[in-house]
Coordinates of C-alpha atoms in Angstrom, one line a residue:
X1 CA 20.9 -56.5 -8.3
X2 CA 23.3 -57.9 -5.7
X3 CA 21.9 -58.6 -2.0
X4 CA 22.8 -57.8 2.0
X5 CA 20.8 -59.7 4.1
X6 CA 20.2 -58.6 7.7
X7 CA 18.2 -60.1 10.7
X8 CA 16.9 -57.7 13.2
X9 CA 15.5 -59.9 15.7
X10 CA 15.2 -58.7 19.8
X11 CA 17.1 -55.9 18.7
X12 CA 19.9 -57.6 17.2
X13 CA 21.6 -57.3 13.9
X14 CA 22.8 -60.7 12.2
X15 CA 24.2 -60.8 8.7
X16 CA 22.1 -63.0 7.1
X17 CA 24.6 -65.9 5.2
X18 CA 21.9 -65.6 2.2
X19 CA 24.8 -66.6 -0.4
X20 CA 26.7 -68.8 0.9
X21 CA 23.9 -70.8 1.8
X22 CA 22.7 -70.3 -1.8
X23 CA 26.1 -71.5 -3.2
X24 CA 25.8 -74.9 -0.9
X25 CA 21.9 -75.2 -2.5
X26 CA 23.7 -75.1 -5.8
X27 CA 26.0 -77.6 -5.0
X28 CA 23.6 -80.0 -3.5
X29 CA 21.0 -79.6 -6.5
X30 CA 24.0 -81.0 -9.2
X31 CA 24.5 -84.0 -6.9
X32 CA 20.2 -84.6 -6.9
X33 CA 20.6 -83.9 -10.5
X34 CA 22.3 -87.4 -10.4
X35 CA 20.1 -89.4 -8.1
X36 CA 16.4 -87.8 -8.0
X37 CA 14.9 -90.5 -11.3
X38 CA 11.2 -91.4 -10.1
X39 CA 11.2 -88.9 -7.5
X40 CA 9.3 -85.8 -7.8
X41 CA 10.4 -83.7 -4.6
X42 CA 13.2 -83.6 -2.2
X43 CA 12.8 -81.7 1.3
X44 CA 16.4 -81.0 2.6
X45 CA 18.6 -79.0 5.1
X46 CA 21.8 -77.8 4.5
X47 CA 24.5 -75.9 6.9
X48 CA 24.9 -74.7 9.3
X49 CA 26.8 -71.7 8.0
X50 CA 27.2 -68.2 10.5
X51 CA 24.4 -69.4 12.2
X52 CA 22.2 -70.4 10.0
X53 CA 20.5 -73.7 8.4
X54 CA 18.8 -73.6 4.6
X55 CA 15.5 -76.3 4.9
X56 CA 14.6 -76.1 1.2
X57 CA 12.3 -78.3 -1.7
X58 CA 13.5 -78.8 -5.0
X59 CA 11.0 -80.0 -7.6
X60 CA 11.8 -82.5 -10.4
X61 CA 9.7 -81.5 -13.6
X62 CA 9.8 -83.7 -17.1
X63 CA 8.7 -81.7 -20.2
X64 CA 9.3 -83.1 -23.5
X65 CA 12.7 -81.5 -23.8
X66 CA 13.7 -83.4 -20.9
X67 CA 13.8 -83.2 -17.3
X68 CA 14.8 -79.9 -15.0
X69 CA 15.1 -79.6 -11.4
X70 CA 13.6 -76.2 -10.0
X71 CA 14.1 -74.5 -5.7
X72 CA 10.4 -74.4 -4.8
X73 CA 11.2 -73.0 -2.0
X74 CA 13.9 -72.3 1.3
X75 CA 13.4 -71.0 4.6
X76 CA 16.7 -69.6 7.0
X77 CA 16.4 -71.2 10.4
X78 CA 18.5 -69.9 12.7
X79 CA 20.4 -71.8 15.0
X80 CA 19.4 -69.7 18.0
X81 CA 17.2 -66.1 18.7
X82 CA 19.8 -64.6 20.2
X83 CA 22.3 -64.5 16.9
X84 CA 24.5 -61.5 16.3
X85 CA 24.6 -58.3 18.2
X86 CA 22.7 -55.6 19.7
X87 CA 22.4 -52.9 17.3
X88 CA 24.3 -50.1 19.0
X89 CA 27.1 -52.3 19.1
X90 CA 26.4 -53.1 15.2
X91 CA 27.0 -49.3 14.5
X92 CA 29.7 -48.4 16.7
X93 CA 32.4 -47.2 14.3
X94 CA 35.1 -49.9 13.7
X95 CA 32.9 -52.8 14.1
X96 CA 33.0 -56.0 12.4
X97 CA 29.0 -55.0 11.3
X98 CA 31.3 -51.6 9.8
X99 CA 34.1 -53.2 8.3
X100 CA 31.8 -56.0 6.6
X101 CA 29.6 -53.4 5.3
X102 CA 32.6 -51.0 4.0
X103 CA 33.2 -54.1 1.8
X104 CA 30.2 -53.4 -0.3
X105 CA 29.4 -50.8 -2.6
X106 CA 26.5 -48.8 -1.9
X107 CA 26.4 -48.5 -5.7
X108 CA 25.7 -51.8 -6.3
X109 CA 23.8 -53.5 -3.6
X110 CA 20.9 -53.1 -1.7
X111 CA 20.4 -54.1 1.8
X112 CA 17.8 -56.2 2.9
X113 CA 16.4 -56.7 6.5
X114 CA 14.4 -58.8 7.6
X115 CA 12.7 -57.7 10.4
X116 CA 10.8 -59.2 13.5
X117 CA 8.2 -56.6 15.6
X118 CA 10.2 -56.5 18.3
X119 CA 12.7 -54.8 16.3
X120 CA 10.6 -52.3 14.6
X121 CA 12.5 -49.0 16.4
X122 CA 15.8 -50.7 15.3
X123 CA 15.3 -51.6 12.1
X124 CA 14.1 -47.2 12.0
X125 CA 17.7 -46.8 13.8
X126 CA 19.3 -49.2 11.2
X127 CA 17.6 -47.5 7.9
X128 CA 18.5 -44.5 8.9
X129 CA 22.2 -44.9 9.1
X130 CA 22.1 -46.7 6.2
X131 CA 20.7 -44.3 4.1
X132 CA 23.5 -41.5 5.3
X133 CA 25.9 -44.1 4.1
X134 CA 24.4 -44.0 0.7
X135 CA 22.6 -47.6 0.8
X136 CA 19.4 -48.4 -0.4
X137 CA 16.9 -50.3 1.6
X138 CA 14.4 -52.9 1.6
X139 CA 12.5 -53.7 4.8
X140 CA 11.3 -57.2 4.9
X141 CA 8.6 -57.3 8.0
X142 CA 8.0 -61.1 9.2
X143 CA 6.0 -62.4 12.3
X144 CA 7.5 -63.7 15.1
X145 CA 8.3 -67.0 14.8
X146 CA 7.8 -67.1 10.7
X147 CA 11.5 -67.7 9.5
X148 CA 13.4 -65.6 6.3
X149 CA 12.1 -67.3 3.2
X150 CA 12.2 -67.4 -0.8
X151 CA 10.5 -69.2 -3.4
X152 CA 10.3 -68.0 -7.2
X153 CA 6.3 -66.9 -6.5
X154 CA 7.7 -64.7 -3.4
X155 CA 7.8 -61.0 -4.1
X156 CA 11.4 -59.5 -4.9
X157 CA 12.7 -56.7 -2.1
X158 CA 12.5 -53.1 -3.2
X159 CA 14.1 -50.2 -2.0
X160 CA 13.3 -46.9 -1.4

């Protein structure tokens, strides 16, 4: 189903630009489409877009039907530690967090957070209130330092 990506990272909640970023991906894979003959790998960045650059490796592969190009993986780097807002602010009623979030139905996405340890009692905060608003949640624990990341052998999020 459709996606909401969130950072919680020294207690801060960032919206994660997941799609948009994805949509540039796209854009730049029709152009390599065009240009990656005898190459078998490109490494690239893309963005920045709300805060975030995309670092990601798409794969040529030739099979007898002919040649595809597939994202082996990307990684969100953000452009600084301190990105978005404490997370009181976050869930103060009428704030931008609030109004982005009463854009989406809780019907038809989940939320995903990615979450570093030093925003464990947040991210508890943050589920919670999410959950009385009727949205499912998948928490995404990372290291510090280890940045949001996908690749098609990655495990999907799942909520509970």
């Amino acid at each position: 189903g459709k996606e909401v990506h969130l950072q919680l990272l020294g207690g801060r909640l960032t919206i994660v630009p997941f799609d948009a970023l994805i949509d540039r991906l796209i854009a730049d894979m029709r152009r390599y489409a065009r240009t990656m003959s005898g190459t078998s790998d490109i490494v690239d960045t893309l963005g920045p877009i709300g805060g975030f650059r995309m670092r990601y490796t798409v794969e040529r592969h030739d099979t007898v039907r002919g040649t595809y190009l597939q994202v082996a993986q990307v990684e969100l780097l953000p452009e600084s530690r301190r990105l978005g807002v404490p997370l009181d602010t976050a869930l103060a009623p009428g704030s931008r967090f609030r109004e982005r979030l009463a854009m989406v139905s809780p019907r038809q996405y989940t939320i995903t957070v990615w979450t570093y340890p030093d925003s464990f009692a947040e991210f508890r905060k943050l589920k919670k209130d999410l959950y009385d608003l009727g949205y499912p949640v998948a928490g995404r624990p990372l290291p510090d330092g280890m940045p949001i990341g996908a690749s098609p052998h990655g495990s999907r999020s799942s909520a509970q």
